[in-house]
Coordinates of C-alpha atoms and ligand atoms in Angstrom, one line a residue:
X51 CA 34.2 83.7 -43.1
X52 CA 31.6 84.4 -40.2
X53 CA 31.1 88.2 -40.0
X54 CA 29.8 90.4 -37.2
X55 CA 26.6 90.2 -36.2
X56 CA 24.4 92.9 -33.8
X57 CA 24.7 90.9 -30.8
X58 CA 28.5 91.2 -30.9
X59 CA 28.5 94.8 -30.8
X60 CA 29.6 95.7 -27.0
X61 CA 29.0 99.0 -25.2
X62 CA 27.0 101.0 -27.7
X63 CA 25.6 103.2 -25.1
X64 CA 25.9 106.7 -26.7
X65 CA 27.7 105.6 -29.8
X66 CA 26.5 107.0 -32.7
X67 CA 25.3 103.8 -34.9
X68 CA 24.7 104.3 -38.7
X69 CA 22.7 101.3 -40.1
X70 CA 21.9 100.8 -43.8
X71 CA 17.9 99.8 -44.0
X72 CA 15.8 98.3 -46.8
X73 CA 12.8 101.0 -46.6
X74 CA 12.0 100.9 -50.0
X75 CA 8.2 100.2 -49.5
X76 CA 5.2 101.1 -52.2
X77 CA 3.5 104.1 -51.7
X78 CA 0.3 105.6 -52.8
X79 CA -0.4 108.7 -55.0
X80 CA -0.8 110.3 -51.4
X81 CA 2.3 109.5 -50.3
X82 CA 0.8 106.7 -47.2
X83 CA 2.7 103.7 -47.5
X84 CA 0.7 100.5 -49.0
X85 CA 2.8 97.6 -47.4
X86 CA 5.4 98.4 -44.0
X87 CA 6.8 94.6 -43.7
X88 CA 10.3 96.2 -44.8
X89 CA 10.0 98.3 -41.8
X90 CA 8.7 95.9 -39.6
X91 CA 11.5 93.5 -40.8
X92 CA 13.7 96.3 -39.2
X93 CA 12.2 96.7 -36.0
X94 CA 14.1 94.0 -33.9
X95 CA 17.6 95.3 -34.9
X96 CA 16.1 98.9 -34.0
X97 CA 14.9 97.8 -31.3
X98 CA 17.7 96.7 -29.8
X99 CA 19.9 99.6 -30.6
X100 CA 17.0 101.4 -28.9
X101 CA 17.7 99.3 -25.5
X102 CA 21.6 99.3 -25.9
X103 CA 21.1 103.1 -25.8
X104 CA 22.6 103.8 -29.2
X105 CA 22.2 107.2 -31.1
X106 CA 20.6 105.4 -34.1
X107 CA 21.2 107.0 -37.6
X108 CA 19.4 105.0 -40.2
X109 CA 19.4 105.5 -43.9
X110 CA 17.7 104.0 -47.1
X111 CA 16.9 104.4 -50.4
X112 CA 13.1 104.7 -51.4
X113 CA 12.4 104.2 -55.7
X114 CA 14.6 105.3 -58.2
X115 CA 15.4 108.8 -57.8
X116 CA 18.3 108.5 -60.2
X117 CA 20.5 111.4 -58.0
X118 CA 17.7 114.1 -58.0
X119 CA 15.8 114.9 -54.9
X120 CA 11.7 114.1 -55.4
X121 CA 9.3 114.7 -53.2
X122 CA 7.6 112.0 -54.3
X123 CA 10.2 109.2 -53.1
X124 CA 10.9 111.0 -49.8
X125 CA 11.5 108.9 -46.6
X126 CA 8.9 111.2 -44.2
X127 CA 6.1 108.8 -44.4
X128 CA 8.2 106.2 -43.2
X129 CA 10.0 108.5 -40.5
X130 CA 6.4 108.4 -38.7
X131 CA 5.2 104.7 -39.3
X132 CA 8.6 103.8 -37.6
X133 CA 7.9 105.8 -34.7
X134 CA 4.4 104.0 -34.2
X135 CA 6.1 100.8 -34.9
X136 CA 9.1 101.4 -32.6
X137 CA 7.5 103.0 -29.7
X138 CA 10.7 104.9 -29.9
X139 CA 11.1 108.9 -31.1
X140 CA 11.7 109.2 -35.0
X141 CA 13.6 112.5 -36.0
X142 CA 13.7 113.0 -39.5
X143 CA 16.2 114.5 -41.6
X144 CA 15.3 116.3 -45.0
X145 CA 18.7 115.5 -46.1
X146 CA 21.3 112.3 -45.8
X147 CA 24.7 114.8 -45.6
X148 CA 25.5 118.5 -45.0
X149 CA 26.0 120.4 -41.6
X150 CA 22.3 120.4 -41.2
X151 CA 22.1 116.8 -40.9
X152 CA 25.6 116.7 -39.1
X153 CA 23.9 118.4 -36.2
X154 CA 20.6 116.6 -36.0
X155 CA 23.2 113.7 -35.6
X156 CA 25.2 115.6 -32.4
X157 CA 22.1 115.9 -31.0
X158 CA 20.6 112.5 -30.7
X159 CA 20.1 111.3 -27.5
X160 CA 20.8 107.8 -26.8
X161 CA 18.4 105.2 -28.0
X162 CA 16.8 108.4 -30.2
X163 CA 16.7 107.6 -34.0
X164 CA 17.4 109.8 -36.8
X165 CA 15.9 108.6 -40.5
X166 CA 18.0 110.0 -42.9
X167 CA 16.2 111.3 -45.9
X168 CA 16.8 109.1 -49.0
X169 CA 19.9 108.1 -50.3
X170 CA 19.8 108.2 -54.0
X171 CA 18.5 111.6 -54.0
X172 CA 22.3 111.8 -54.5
X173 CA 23.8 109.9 -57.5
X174 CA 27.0 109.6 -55.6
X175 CA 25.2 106.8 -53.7
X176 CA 25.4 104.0 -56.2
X177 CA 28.8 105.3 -57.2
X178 CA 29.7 104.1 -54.2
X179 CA 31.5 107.5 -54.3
X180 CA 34.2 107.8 -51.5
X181 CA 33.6 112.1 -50.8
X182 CA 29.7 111.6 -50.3
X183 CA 30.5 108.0 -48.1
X184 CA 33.0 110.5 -45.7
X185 CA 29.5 112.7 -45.4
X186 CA 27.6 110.1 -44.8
X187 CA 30.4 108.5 -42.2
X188 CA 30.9 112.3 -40.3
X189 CA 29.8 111.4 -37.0
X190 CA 29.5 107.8 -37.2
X191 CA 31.5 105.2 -34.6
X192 CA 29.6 101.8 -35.6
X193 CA 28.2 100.5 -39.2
X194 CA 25.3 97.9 -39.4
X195 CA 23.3 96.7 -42.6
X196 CA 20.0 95.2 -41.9
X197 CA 19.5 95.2 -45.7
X198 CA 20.1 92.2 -47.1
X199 CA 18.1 93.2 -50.4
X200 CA 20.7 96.0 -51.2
X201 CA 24.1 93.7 -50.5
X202 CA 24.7 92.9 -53.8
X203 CA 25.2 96.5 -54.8
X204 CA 28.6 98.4 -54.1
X205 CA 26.8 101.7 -53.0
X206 CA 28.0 104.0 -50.9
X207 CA 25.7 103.3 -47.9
X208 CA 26.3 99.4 -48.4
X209 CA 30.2 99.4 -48.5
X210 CA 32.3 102.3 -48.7
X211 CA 30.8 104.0 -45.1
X212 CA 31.8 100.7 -43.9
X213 CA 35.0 100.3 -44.9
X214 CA 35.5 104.2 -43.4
X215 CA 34.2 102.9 -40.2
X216 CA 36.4 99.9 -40.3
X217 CA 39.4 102.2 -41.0
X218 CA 38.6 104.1 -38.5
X219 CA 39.2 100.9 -35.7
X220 CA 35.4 101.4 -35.5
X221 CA 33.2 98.0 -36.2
X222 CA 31.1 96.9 -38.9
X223 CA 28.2 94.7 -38.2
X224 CA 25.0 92.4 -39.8
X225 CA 22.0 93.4 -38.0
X226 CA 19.1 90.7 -37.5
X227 CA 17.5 90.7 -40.3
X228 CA 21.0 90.2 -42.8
X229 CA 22.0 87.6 -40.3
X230 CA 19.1 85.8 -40.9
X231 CA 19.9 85.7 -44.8
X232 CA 23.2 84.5 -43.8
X233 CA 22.6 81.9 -41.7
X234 CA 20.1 80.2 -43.7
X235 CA 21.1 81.1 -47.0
X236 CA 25.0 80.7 -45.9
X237 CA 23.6 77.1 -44.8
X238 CA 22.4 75.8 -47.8
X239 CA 26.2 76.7 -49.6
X240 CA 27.8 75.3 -46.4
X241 CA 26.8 72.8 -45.0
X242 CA 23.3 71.5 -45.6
X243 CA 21.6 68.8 -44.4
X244 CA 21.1 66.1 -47.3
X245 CA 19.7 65.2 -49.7
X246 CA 19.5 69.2 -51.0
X247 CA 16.7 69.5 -53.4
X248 CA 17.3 72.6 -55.3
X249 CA 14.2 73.9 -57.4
X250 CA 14.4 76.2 -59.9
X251 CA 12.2 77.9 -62.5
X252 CA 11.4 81.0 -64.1
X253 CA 11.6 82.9 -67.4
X254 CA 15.0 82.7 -68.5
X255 CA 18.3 80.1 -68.3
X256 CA 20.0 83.1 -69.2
X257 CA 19.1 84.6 -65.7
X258 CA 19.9 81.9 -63.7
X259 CA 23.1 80.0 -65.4
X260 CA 25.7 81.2 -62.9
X261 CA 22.8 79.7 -59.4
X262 CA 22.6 76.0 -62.1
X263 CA 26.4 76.2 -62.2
X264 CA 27.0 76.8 -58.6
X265 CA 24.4 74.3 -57.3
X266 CA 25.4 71.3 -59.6
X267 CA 27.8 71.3 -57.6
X268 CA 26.1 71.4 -54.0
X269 CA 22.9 69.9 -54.8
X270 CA 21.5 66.2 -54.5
X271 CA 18.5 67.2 -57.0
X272 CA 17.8 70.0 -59.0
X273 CA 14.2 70.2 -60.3
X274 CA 13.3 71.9 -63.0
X275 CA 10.3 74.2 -64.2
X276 CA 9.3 77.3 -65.7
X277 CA 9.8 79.0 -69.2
X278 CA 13.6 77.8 -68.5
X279 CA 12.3 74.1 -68.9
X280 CA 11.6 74.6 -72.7
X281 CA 15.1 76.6 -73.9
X282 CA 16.4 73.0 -72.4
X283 CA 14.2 70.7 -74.1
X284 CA 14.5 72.3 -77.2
X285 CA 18.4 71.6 -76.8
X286 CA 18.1 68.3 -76.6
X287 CA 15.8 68.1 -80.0
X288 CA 12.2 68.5 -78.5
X289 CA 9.6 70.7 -80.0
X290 CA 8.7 74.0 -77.8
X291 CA 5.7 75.1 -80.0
X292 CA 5.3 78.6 -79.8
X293 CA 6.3 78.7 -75.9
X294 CA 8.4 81.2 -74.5
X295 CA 12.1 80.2 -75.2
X296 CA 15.6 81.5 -75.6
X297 CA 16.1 80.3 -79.1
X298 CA 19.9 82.0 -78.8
X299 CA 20.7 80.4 -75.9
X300 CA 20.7 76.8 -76.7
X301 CA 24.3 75.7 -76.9
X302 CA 24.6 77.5 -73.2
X303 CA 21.3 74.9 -72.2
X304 CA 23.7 72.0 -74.1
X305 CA 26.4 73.0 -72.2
X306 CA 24.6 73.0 -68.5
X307 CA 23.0 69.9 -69.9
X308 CA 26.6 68.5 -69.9
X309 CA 27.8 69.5 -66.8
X310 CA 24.3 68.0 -65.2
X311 CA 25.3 64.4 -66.9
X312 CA 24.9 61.7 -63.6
X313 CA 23.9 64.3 -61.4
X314 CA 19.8 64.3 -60.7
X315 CA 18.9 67.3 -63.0
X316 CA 15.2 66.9 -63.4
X317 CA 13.5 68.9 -66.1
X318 CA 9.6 68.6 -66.3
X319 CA 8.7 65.1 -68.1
X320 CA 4.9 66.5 -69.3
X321 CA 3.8 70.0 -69.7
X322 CA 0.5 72.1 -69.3
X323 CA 0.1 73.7 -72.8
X324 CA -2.2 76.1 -73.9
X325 CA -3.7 78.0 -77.3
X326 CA -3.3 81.5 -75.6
X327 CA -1.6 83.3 -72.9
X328 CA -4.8 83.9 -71.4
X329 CA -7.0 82.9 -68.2
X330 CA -10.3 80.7 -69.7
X331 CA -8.0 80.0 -72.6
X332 CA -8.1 76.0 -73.9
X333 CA -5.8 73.7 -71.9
X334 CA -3.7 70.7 -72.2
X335 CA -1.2 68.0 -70.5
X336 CA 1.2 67.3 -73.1
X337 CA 1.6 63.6 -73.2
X338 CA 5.8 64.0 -73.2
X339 CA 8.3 66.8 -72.7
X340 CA 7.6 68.1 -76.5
X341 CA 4.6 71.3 -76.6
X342 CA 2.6 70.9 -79.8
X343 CA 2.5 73.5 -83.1
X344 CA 0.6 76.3 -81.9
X345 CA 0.3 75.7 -78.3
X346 CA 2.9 77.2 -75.9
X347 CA 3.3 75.8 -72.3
X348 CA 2.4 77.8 -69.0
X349 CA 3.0 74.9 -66.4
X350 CA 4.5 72.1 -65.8
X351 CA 2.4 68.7 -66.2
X352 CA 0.8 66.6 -63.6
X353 CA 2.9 63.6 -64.1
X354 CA 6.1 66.1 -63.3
X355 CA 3.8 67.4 -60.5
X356 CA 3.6 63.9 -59.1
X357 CA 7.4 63.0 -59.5
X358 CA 8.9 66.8 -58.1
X359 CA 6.4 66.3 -55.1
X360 CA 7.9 62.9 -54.3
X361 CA 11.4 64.1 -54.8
X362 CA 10.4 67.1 -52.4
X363 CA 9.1 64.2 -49.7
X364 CA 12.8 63.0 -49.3
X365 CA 14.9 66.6 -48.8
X366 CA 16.1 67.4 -45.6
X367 CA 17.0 71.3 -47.2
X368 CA 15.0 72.5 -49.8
X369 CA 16.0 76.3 -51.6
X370 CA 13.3 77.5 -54.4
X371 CA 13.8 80.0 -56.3
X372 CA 11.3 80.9 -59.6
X373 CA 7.6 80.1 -60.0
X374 CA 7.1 76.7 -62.0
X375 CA 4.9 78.2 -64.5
X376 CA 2.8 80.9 -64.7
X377 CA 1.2 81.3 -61.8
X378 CA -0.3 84.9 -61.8
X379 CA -3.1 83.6 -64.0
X380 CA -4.8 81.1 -61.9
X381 CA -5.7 78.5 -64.8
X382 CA -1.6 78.1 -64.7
X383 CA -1.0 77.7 -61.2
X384 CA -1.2 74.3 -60.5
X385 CA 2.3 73.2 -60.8
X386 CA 3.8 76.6 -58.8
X387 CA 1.1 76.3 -55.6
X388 CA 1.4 72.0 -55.4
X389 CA 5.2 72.5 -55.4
X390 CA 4.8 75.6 -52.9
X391 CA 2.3 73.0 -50.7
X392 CA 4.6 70.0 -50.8
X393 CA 7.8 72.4 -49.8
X394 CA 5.3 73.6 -46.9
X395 CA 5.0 70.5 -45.8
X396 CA 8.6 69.7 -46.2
X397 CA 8.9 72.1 -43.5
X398 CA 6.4 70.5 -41.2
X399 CA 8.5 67.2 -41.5
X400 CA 11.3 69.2 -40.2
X401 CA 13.3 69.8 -43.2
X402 CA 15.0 73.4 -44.0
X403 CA 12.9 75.3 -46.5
X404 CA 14.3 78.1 -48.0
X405 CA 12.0 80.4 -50.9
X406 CA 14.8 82.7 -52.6
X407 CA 13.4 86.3 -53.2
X408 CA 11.6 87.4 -56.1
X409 CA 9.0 85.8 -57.4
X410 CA 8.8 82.4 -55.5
X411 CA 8.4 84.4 -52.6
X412 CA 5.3 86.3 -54.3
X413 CA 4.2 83.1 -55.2
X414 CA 4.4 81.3 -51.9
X415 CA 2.7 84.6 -50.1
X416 CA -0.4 84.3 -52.8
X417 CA -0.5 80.4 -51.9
X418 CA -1.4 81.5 -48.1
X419 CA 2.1 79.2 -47.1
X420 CA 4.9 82.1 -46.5
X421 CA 4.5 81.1 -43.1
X422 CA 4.9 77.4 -43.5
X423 CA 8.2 78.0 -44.6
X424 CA 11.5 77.8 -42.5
X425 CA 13.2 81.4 -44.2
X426 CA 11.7 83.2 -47.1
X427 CA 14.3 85.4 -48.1
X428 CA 13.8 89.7 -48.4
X429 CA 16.4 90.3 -51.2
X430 CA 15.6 88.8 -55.3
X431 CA 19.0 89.8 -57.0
X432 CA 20.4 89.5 -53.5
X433 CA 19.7 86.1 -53.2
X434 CA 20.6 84.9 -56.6
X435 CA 24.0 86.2 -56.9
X436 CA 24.6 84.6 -53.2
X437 CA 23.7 81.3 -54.7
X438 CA 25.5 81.8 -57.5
X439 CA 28.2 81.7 -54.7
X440 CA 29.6 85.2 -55.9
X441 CA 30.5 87.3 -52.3
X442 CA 27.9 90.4 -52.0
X443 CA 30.1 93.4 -51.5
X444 CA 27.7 94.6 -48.6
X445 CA 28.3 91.5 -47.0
X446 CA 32.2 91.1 -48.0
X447 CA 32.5 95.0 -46.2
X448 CA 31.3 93.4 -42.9
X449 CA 34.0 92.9 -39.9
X450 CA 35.1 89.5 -39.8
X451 CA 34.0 88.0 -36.9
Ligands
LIG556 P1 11.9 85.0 -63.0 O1 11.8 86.4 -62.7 O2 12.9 84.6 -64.0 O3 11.9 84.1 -61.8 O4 10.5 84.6 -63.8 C1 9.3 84.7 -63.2 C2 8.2 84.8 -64.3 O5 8.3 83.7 -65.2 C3 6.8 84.8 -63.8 O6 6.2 86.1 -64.0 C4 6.1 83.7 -64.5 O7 4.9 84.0 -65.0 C5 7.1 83.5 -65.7 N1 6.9 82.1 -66.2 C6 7.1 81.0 -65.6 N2 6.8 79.9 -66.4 C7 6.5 80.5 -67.6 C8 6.1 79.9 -68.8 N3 6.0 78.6 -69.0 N4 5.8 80.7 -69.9 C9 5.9 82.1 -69.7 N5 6.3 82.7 -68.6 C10 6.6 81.9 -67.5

């Protein structure tokens, strides 16, 4: 079901518009923030609000202050990088409820923002806890989330205030930035353009059984890599050497492996092995899928490189999520930055590229290609469970459309 998006939101002028922001960014032992691109993500939804003449309450989390107010994971920094960014006046608020904040939120002036201070300073926030969601909801005629990374969560701020709003005949909307995640992500489970080429790696099947499930059954491909490659391979009788593997999960690989049967479930035909987990460390293509005794595999092999690259050439959608091997230690990169490179130029052939969250998106980012691609995706978990199929309560609490 299509939901609400910003641009459907009529008259705001004056209305009093709370909208749930990702604002989570790293900050130094000083407090100054290290990276703003989850604030500059931000800025054309604000922005908007800002020329529709909204009062505009926005509110976050920052960290994990597990319900106990610390100075250390307070919103002010951002409060004044937002103001720079927006060109618009930042009020901040030392709390997120209480009459204090109530009143800071009766005087906003239209297209006037008030940053809330951070949300899980109160524990009643991921409890999605129906008393603290009315205090956050006092004053509030219109609900937007703009943060897609949190929309897997039932928090207070990411469904409760909305459903509040919602009961109140008021309307509950996607800002730009979640529409975005929608539309392309939404895409790929709707209706993609074929052949899908689905790629998936990382650590652990375990992580990612419920996203193989749910694409087997939407994908034309699925290629394989990463440490998941081996707790596969060693189901079906190969040797794994001393590579990072679920030993316990092999009748759940046997099981996927059954439900891929006649479907084009690649996993890596070679591997890159080495003697140590270690950049310098001796290296080797495997000549097969099996890792020798003492050797454990970081990457997948050059012949799998050559065949996932021309499996790549013929998608007209692509989604990636998980690095084929272990690309934080250069040595092992190969097989994550050539995929990355042949999905970049995917895009430039006018396919749909889509990086999921997490670690792919790292890994695209360190590659130099983040911009190559159609949609790299803000949320990890977020994106995951959506491709899992599973409806994202902050998504689910969103007016229909
Ligand atoms: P995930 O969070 O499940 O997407 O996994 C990402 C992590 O998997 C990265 O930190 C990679 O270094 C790691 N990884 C990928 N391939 C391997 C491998 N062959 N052996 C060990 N770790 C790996």
């Amino acid at each position: 079901m299509a939901k609400l998006s910003i641009t459907d939101l009529k008259d705001l002028r004056g209305k009093t518009v709370f909208m749930r922001v990702d604002y989570n960014v790293p900050l130094d032992e000083n407090g100054a923030i290290t990276d703003d691109k989850r604030i500059k993500a931000t800025i054309p939804s604000v922005d908007h609000l800002v020329k529709e003449g909204a009062k505009i309450v926005l509110g976050s989390h920052l960290g994990r202050p597990k319900g106990k107010k610390d100075p250390k994971q307070s919103l002010r920094p951002v409060a004044a990088r937002l103001a720079e960014l927006s060109g618009a006046p930042v009020n901040f608020a030392d709390d997120c409820i209480g009459d204090k904040v109530d009143q800071l939120k009766k005087n906003l002036q239209p297209g006037q923002i008030l940053l809330l201070e951070n949300l899980r300073f109160y524990a009643e926030e991921e409890k999605n806890d129906a008393a603290f969601a009315e205090k956050l909801a006092q004053g509030i005629d219109v609900y937007i989330n703009d943060a897609f990374g949190t929309a897997h969560r039932a928090h207070a701020s990411t469904a409760a205030v909305a459903e509040l709003v919602k009961k109140r005949g008021g309307q509950a909307a996607a800002g730009f930035l979640m529409e975005k995640e929608l539309k392309y992500l939404g895409g790929i489970l709707a209706n993609p353009a074929r052949p899908l080429v689905c790629i998936l790696g990382g650590a652990k099947v375990s992580d990612k059984i419920k996203v193989i499930e749910n694409l087997l059954n939407i994908a034309d491909v699925i290629l394989i890599g990463g440490a998941m490659a081996y707790t596969f391979r060693k189901a079906q009788g190969f040797s794994v050497g001393k590579s990072l593997c679920e030993h316990d999960k092999i009748d759940l690989a046997k099981s996927l492996l059954e439900k891929a049967k006649g479907k084009k479930f690649f996993l890596p035909e070679d591997q890159l092995q080495t003697t140590e987990f270690k950049a310098g460390a001796p290296t080797r293509n495997t000549d097969g899928p099996s890792i020798e005794d003492g050797w454990e595999g970081v990457d997948i092999g050059a012949a799998t490189i050559e065949t996932y690259k021309t499996e790549i050439a013929k998608a007209k959608t692509i989604v990636w999520n998980g690095p084929m091997g272990v690309f934080e230690i250069p040595d092992f990169s190969k097989g994550t930055f050539e995929v990355a490179k042949a999905v970049a130029d995917a895009t430039k052939r006018g396919a749909t590229t889509i990086i999921g969250g997490g670690d792919s998106a790292k890994a695209v980012k360190q590659a130099g290609l983040a911009k190559e691609m159609s949609f790299v995706s803000t949320g990890g978990g977020a994106s995951l469970e959506f491709l899992e199929g599973k409806p994202l309560p902050g998504v689910a609490a969103l007016s229909d459309r």
